Amino acid sequence: MDFLWFLFALGLLAVVLVPWLTRRRGGVRLAEPGAPDAADPDDYGFVRQEELDVRMPGPDQDLLDVLDLVQRTQDWRAASQLLAGTPKEGEVRWQRVQAFAGAASLELAQRPGEGGSWLRAWRAEQPKDAGGAAVHAEFLVQQAWRSSSAGSDDFRIILEEAREVCGKAALLAPGDPVPYIAELAVARGLGYTHEQFDQLWAKIIDRAPQHMGAHLAALHFWCAKWHGSRQDADRFATAAAARAPQGSLLAALPLFAVFEHLDDVVLVRDLFRTEVVAKALGGAMYAVHSARPDDPMLAHVRHLLVHFLVRAERWSEAMRQLVHVDGHIGALPWTLSADPAAEYAVYRALAVAGYEANGGNPATLSH
């Protein structure tokens, strides 16, 4: 998979550096930056590459303000207050727990032995704080995946500790699905049996049956590269989409399943126009159009749509997703890249070039 992504990245780089290709409607190329006929993303008010925020898929100003305060003062209290005021049943709590845990993990990586001291203080001073326990559990999960090789002794030791903290966090917050969602990554890393995984999944479904973030985390377990197969992942995603109520983003889950198994079908000619991809794209587009505008998971789906729509050369549709998500890019597929901002910027440039080559311009793009 990594090698295929490397080849894909090389292909995208070549696309940027040389004339791209000639279209039926004439002359679709990515010109050199600054050339008179170059398509310029700045014309659409898009954020400059160096200013793209890779921390989150979409805006959450309350979270950003608290993160800044916590990291500047190393005082955990604002984080505790924010999580205490965040509803248990929604997607936002899970995203905020991930963000706090990721910030602590990154601090520790940058300043070993010192970074993330606010999280240690939080747990020491308020051991029964449900938010602190959830962040601690997710922190351990991220540490395992970030600092150790999957399957190594260190990896398993950290995940075993994470599993224990997940259990403590669940006891502190009855009805909160977040500790169990954090444990999904533990299940994947430690190789839970399918029966064990189903028992864990039942606890999540009982608490938050439509939780999109939980479904995305569970989908990884059922993928071929972990403990399932492409068929298992498709079944899981299709079943979730089929029982999703009107307005649920779960209708987009099959597109994520396709993305997770691109290496299985990458040799199919014109892959991004096949019936499988077209059907999954249709479900995701329907989900986006029917979802609440303030759904916190909407940006996740839009980012993946940009990837598929650009590859399918559906320029106008890609542009209409970009205007909603530009600025924050902490989502699949960009986060898989060593340089998420550069990866995203390439796709954005392709979308702009294709859109303009087919008659589009800033005035014709509705927001």
PDB file of C-alpha atoms in Angstrom, residues 56-251:
ATOM      1  CA  MET A  56      -8.706  19.374  12.163  1.00  0.00           C
ATOM      2  CA  PRO A  57     -10.971  18.606   9.199  1.00  0.00           C
ATOM      3  CA  GLY A  58     -13.082  21.675   9.829  1.00  0.00           C
ATOM      4  CA  PRO A  59     -13.334  24.713  12.097  1.00  0.00           C
ATOM      5  CA  ASP A  60     -13.946  24.440  15.843  1.00  0.00           C
ATOM      6  CA  GLN A  61     -12.965  27.816  17.248  1.00  0.00           C
ATOM      7  CA  ASP A  62     -13.770  26.886  20.843  1.00  0.00           C
ATOM      8  CA  LEU A  63     -11.397  23.950  20.603  1.00  0.00           C
ATOM      9  CA  LEU A  64      -8.668  26.027  18.953  1.00  0.00           C
ATOM     10  CA  ASP A  65      -8.938  28.721  21.623  1.00  0.00           C
ATOM     11  CA  VAL A  66      -8.722  26.175  24.442  1.00  0.00           C
ATOM     12  CA  LEU A  67      -5.871  24.271  22.810  1.00  0.00           C
ATOM     13  CA  ASP A  68      -3.924  27.495  22.466  1.00  0.00           C
ATOM     14  CA  LEU A  69      -4.569  28.383  26.100  1.00  0.00           C
ATOM     15  CA  VAL A  70      -3.648  24.928  27.415  1.00  0.00           C
ATOM     16  CA  GLN A  71      -0.456  24.705  25.415  1.00  0.00           C
ATOM     17  CA  ARG A  72       0.554  28.256  26.260  1.00  0.00           C
ATOM     18  CA  THR A  73      -0.079  27.963  30.011  1.00  0.00           C
ATOM     19  CA  GLN A  74       0.271  24.177  30.454  1.00  0.00           C
ATOM     20  CA  ASP A  75      -2.913  24.375  32.548  1.00  0.00           C
ATOM     21  CA  TRP A  76      -5.435  21.603  31.839  1.00  0.00           C
ATOM     22  CA  ARG A  77      -8.506  23.212  33.427  1.00  0.00           C
ATOM     23  CA  ALA A  78      -9.843  24.861  30.289  1.00  0.00           C
ATOM     24  CA  ALA A  79      -9.696  21.513  28.456  1.00  0.00           C
ATOM     25  CA  SER A  80     -11.609  19.850  31.286  1.00  0.00           C
ATOM     26  CA  GLN A  81     -14.273  22.553  31.220  1.00  0.00           C
ATOM     27  CA  LEU A  82     -14.687  22.330  27.441  1.00  0.00           C
ATOM     28  CA  LEU A  83     -15.155  18.563  27.487  1.00  0.00           C
ATOM     29  CA  ALA A  84     -17.513  18.745  30.464  1.00  0.00           C
ATOM     30  CA  GLY A  85     -19.718  21.054  28.410  1.00  0.00           C
ATOM     31  CA  THR A  86     -19.579  18.910  25.259  1.00  0.00           C
ATOM     32  CA  PRO A  87     -22.525  16.491  24.879  1.00  0.00           C
ATOM     33  CA  LYS A  88     -21.629  12.813  25.220  1.00  0.00           C
ATOM     34  CA  GLU A  89     -23.813  11.548  22.415  1.00  0.00           C
ATOM     35  CA  GLY A  90     -22.473  13.743  19.600  1.00  0.00           C
ATOM     36  CA  GLU A  91     -19.510  13.573  17.272  1.00  0.00           C
ATOM     37  CA  VAL A  92     -17.865  16.729  18.625  1.00  0.00           C
ATOM     38  CA  ARG A  93     -16.787  15.165  21.923  1.00  0.00           C
ATOM     39  CA  TRP A  94     -14.883  12.416  20.116  1.00  0.00           C
ATOM     40  CA  GLN A  95     -13.174  14.929  17.834  1.00  0.00           C
ATOM     41  CA  ARG A  96     -12.159  17.113  20.753  1.00  0.00           C
ATOM     42  CA  VAL A  97     -10.800  14.168  22.739  1.00  0.00           C
ATOM     43  CA  GLN A  98      -8.734  13.188  19.690  1.00  0.00           C
ATOM     44  CA  ALA A  99      -7.464  16.752  19.302  1.00  0.00           C
ATOM     45  CA  PHE A 100      -6.359  17.098  22.939  1.00  0.00           C
ATOM     46  CA  ALA A 101      -4.705  13.684  22.874  1.00  0.00           C
ATOM     47  CA  GLY A 102      -2.971  14.449  19.599  1.00  0.00           C
ATOM     48  CA  ALA A 103      -1.689  17.767  20.907  1.00  0.00           C
ATOM     49  CA  ALA A 104      -0.202  16.086  23.995  1.00  0.00           C
ATOM     50  CA  SER A 105       1.331  13.309  21.922  1.00  0.00           C
ATOM     51  CA  LEU A 106       2.895  15.765  19.478  1.00  0.00           C
ATOM     52  CA  GLU A 107       4.258  17.863  22.343  1.00  0.00           C
ATOM     53  CA  LEU A 108       5.876  14.782  23.857  1.00  0.00           C
ATOM     54  CA  ALA A 109       7.426  13.846  20.510  1.00  0.00           C
ATOM     55  CA  GLN A 110       8.851  17.356  20.145  1.00  0.00           C
ATOM     56  CA  ARG A 111      10.054  17.617  23.759  1.00  0.00           C
ATOM     57  CA  PRO A 112      10.642  14.098  25.139  1.00  0.00           C
ATOM     58  CA  GLY A 113      10.123  13.832  28.864  1.00  0.00           C
ATOM     59  CA  GLU A 114       8.642  17.325  29.059  1.00  0.00           C
ATOM     60  CA  GLY A 115       5.934  17.790  26.437  1.00  0.00           C
ATOM     61  CA  GLY A 116       2.336  17.094  27.380  1.00  0.00           C
ATOM     62  CA  SER A 117       2.939  17.773  31.064  1.00  0.00           C
ATOM     63  CA  TRP A 118      -0.529  19.362  31.293  1.00  0.00           C
ATOM     64  CA  LEU A 119      -2.122  15.979  30.581  1.00  0.00           C
ATOM     65  CA  ARG A 120      -0.051  14.283  33.276  1.00  0.00           C
ATOM     66  CA  ALA A 121      -1.045  17.012  35.724  1.00  0.00           C
ATOM     67  CA  TRP A 122      -4.697  16.661  34.713  1.00  0.00           C
ATOM     68  CA  ARG A 123      -4.702  12.935  35.468  1.00  0.00           C
ATOM     69  CA  ALA A 124      -2.745  13.338  38.709  1.00  0.00           C
ATOM     70  CA  GLU A 125      -4.850  16.178  40.096  1.00  0.00           C
ATOM     71  CA  GLN A 126      -8.262  14.989  38.900  1.00  0.00           C
ATOM     72  CA  PRO A 127      -8.080  11.192  38.440  1.00  0.00           C
ATOM     73  CA  LYS A 128     -11.889  10.908  38.364  1.00  0.00           C
ATOM     74  CA  ASP A 129     -12.374  13.519  35.642  1.00  0.00           C
ATOM     75  CA  ALA A 130     -14.096  11.626  32.823  1.00  0.00           C
ATOM     76  CA  GLY A 131     -12.737  13.960  30.153  1.00  0.00           C
ATOM     77  CA  GLY A 132      -9.178  13.603  31.371  1.00  0.00           C
ATOM     78  CA  ALA A 133      -9.472   9.817  31.435  1.00  0.00           C
ATOM     79  CA  ALA A 134     -10.821   9.747  27.875  1.00  0.00           C
ATOM     80  CA  VAL A 135      -8.021  12.006  26.628  1.00  0.00           C
ATOM     81  CA  HIS A 136      -5.451   9.861  28.443  1.00  0.00           C
ATOM     82  CA  ALA A 137      -6.801   6.692  26.819  1.00  0.00           C
ATOM     83  CA  GLU A 138      -6.712   8.231  23.342  1.00  0.00           C
ATOM     84  CA  PHE A 139      -3.251   9.671  24.050  1.00  0.00           C
ATOM     85  CA  LEU A 140      -1.933   6.174  24.764  1.00  0.00           C
ATOM     86  CA  VAL A 141      -3.531   4.867  21.584  1.00  0.00           C
ATOM     87  CA  GLN A 142      -1.893   7.595  19.518  1.00  0.00           C
ATOM     88  CA  GLN A 143       1.428   7.046  21.259  1.00  0.00           C
ATOM     89  CA  ALA A 144       1.371   3.370  20.384  1.00  0.00           C
ATOM     90  CA  TRP A 145       0.681   3.981  16.713  1.00  0.00           C
ATOM     91  CA  ARG A 146       3.021   6.965  16.454  1.00  0.00           C
ATOM     92  CA  SER A 147       6.055   5.792  18.405  1.00  0.00           C
ATOM     93  CA  SER A 148       6.122   2.012  17.997  1.00  0.00           C
ATOM     94  CA  SER A 149       6.031  -0.508  15.194  1.00  0.00           C
ATOM     95  CA  ALA A 150       2.738  -2.390  14.972  1.00  0.00           C
ATOM     96  CA  GLY A 151       3.111  -5.793  16.598  1.00  0.00           C
ATOM     97  CA  SER A 152       6.253  -4.931  18.574  1.00  0.00           C
ATOM     98  CA  ASP A 153       6.460  -5.533  22.321  1.00  0.00           C
ATOM     99  CA  ASP A 154       6.394  -1.785  23.058  1.00  0.00           C
ATOM    100  CA  PHE A 155       3.358  -1.372  20.820  1.00  0.00           C
ATOM    101  CA  ARG A 156       1.425  -4.096  22.609  1.00  0.00           C
ATOM    102  CA  ILE A 157       2.441  -2.880  26.082  1.00  0.00           C
ATOM    103  CA  ILE A 158       1.200   0.644  25.369  1.00  0.00           C
ATOM    104  CA  LEU A 159      -2.059  -0.655  23.892  1.00  0.00           C
ATOM    105  CA  GLU A 160      -2.635  -2.929  26.876  1.00  0.00           C
ATOM    106  CA  GLU A 161      -2.299   0.120  29.095  1.00  0.00           C
ATOM    107  CA  ALA A 162      -4.634   2.024  26.790  1.00  0.00           C
ATOM    108  CA  ARG A 163      -7.231  -0.741  27.091  1.00  0.00           C
ATOM    109  CA  GLU A 164      -7.080  -0.478  30.880  1.00  0.00           C
ATOM    110  CA  VAL A 165      -7.497   3.294  30.803  1.00  0.00           C
ATOM    111  CA  CYS A 166     -10.391   2.954  28.326  1.00  0.00           C
ATOM    112  CA  GLY A 167     -12.141   0.765  30.873  1.00  0.00           C
ATOM    113  CA  LYS A 168     -11.589   3.297  33.659  1.00  0.00           C
ATOM    114  CA  ALA A 169     -12.815   6.127  31.437  1.00  0.00           C
ATOM    115  CA  ALA A 170     -15.968   4.178  30.604  1.00  0.00           C
ATOM    116  CA  LEU A 171     -16.739   3.692  34.310  1.00  0.00           C
ATOM    117  CA  LEU A 172     -16.354   7.425  34.914  1.00  0.00           C
ATOM    118  CA  ALA A 173     -18.767   8.350  32.105  1.00  0.00           C
ATOM    119  CA  PRO A 174     -21.732   5.946  31.829  1.00  0.00           C
ATOM    120  CA  GLY A 175     -23.462   6.394  28.509  1.00  0.00           C
ATOM    121  CA  ASP A 176     -20.446   8.011  26.838  1.00  0.00           C
ATOM    122  CA  PRO A 177     -19.357   6.065  23.724  1.00  0.00           C
ATOM    123  CA  VAL A 178     -15.965   7.815  23.477  1.00  0.00           C
ATOM    124  CA  PRO A 179     -13.926   5.427  25.704  1.00  0.00           C
ATOM    125  CA  TYR A 180     -15.235   2.487  23.672  1.00  0.00           C
ATOM    126  CA  ILE A 181     -14.496   4.259  20.376  1.00  0.00           C
ATOM    127  CA  ALA A 182     -10.917   4.783  21.569  1.00  0.00           C
ATOM    128  CA  GLU A 183     -10.742   1.070  22.292  1.00  0.00           C
ATOM    129  CA  LEU A 184     -11.537   0.282  18.642  1.00  0.00           C
ATOM    130  CA  ALA A 185      -7.944   1.189  17.770  1.00  0.00           C
ATOM    131  CA  VAL A 186      -6.777  -1.047  20.624  1.00  0.00           C
ATOM    132  CA  ALA A 187      -8.854  -3.884  19.179  1.00  0.00           C
ATOM    133  CA  ARG A 188      -7.237  -3.392  15.803  1.00  0.00           C
ATOM    134  CA  GLY A 189      -3.703  -3.245  17.194  1.00  0.00           C
ATOM    135  CA  LEU A 190      -4.030  -6.150  19.610  1.00  0.00           C
ATOM    136  CA  GLY A 191      -5.981  -8.290  17.184  1.00  0.00           C
ATOM    137  CA  TYR A 192      -9.272  -8.873  18.967  1.00  0.00           C
ATOM    138  CA  THR A 193     -11.200 -11.874  17.721  1.00  0.00           C
ATOM    139  CA  HIS A 194     -14.311 -11.090  15.725  1.00  0.00           C
ATOM    140  CA  GLU A 195     -16.410 -12.104  18.721  1.00  0.00           C
ATOM    141  CA  GLN A 196     -14.481  -9.758  21.025  1.00  0.00           C
ATOM    142  CA  PHE A 197     -14.818  -6.950  18.518  1.00  0.00           C
ATOM    143  CA  ASP A 198     -18.557  -7.526  18.155  1.00  0.00           C
ATOM    144  CA  GLN A 199     -18.964  -7.282  21.931  1.00  0.00           C
ATOM    145  CA  LEU A 200     -17.101  -3.968  21.953  1.00  0.00           C
ATOM    146  CA  TRP A 201     -19.060  -2.694  18.976  1.00  0.00           C
ATOM    147  CA  ALA A 202     -22.356  -3.545  20.673  1.00  0.00           C
ATOM    148  CA  LYS A 203     -21.466  -1.229  23.552  1.00  0.00           C
ATOM    149  CA  ILE A 204     -20.919   1.629  21.105  1.00  0.00           C
ATOM    150  CA  ILE A 205     -24.100   0.979  19.115  1.00  0.00           C
ATOM    151  CA  ASP A 206     -26.126   0.873  22.320  1.00  0.00           C
ATOM    152  CA  ARG A 207     -24.891   4.372  23.177  1.00  0.00           C
ATOM    153  CA  ALA A 208     -24.572   6.069  19.773  1.00  0.00           C
ATOM    154  CA  PRO A 209     -26.018   4.001  16.903  1.00  0.00           C
ATOM    155  CA  GLN A 210     -25.457   6.689  14.250  1.00  0.00           C
ATOM    156  CA  HIS A 211     -21.962   7.793  15.334  1.00  0.00           C
ATOM    157  CA  MET A 212     -20.049   8.360  12.081  1.00  0.00           C
ATOM    158  CA  GLY A 213     -16.645   8.611  13.769  1.00  0.00           C
ATOM    159  CA  ALA A 214     -17.194   5.264  15.464  1.00  0.00           C
ATOM    160  CA  HIS A 215     -18.160   3.637  12.184  1.00  0.00           C
ATOM    161  CA  LEU A 216     -15.042   4.988  10.480  1.00  0.00           C
ATOM    162  CA  ALA A 217     -12.870   3.622  13.299  1.00  0.00           C
ATOM    163  CA  ALA A 218     -14.616   0.237  13.153  1.00  0.00           C
ATOM    164  CA  LEU A 219     -14.270   0.078   9.373  1.00  0.00           C
ATOM    165  CA  HIS A 220     -10.472  -0.101   9.749  1.00  0.00           C
ATOM    166  CA  PHE A 221     -10.797  -3.332  11.748  1.00  0.00           C
ATOM    167  CA  TRP A 222     -12.798  -5.013   8.981  1.00  0.00           C
ATOM    168  CA  CYS A 223     -10.382  -4.029   6.195  1.00  0.00           C
ATOM    169  CA  ALA A 224      -8.147  -6.570   4.517  1.00  0.00           C
ATOM    170  CA  LYS A 225      -4.967  -5.012   5.888  1.00  0.00           C
ATOM    171  CA  TRP A 226      -6.124  -5.727   9.443  1.00  0.00           C
ATOM    172  CA  HIS A 227      -8.603  -8.373  10.543  1.00  0.00           C
ATOM    173  CA  GLY A 228     -11.128  -8.683   7.746  1.00  0.00           C
ATOM    174  CA  SER A 229     -11.313  -8.487   3.978  1.00  0.00           C
ATOM    175  CA  ARG A 230     -12.562  -6.170   1.275  1.00  0.00           C
ATOM    176  CA  GLN A 231     -15.835  -8.108   1.352  1.00  0.00           C
ATOM    177  CA  ASP A 232     -16.099  -7.756   5.144  1.00  0.00           C
ATOM    178  CA  ALA A 233     -15.500  -4.014   4.927  1.00  0.00           C
ATOM    179  CA  ASP A 234     -18.022  -3.630   2.105  1.00  0.00           C
ATOM    180  CA  ARG A 235     -20.629  -5.570   4.059  1.00  0.00           C
ATOM    181  CA  PHE A 236     -20.067  -3.487   7.183  1.00  0.00           C
ATOM    182  CA  ALA A 237     -20.230  -0.202   5.273  1.00  0.00           C
ATOM    183  CA  THR A 238     -23.205  -1.189   3.122  1.00  0.00           C
ATOM    184  CA  ALA A 239     -25.215  -2.426   6.105  1.00  0.00           C
ATOM    185  CA  ALA A 240     -24.569   0.796   8.015  1.00  0.00           C
ATOM    186  CA  ALA A 241     -25.538   2.903   5.000  1.00  0.00           C
ATOM    187  CA  ALA A 242     -28.702   0.873   4.412  1.00  0.00           C
ATOM    188  CA  ARG A 243     -30.027   1.430   7.930  1.00  0.00           C
ATOM    189  CA  ALA A 244     -28.961   5.081   8.125  1.00  0.00           C
ATOM    190  CA  PRO A 245     -31.844   7.509   8.664  1.00  0.00           C
ATOM    191  CA  GLN A 246     -32.462  10.501   6.418  1.00  0.00           C
ATOM    192  CA  GLY A 247     -29.729  13.085   6.946  1.00  0.00           C
ATOM    193  CA  SER A 248     -27.150  10.639   8.284  1.00  0.00           C
ATOM    194  CA  LEU A 249     -23.648  10.708   6.842  1.00  0.00           C
ATOM    195  CA  LEU A 250     -23.445   6.927   7.206  1.00  0.00           C
ATOM    196  CA  ALA A 251     -24.667   6.791   3.603  1.00  0.00           C
TER     197      ALA A 251
END
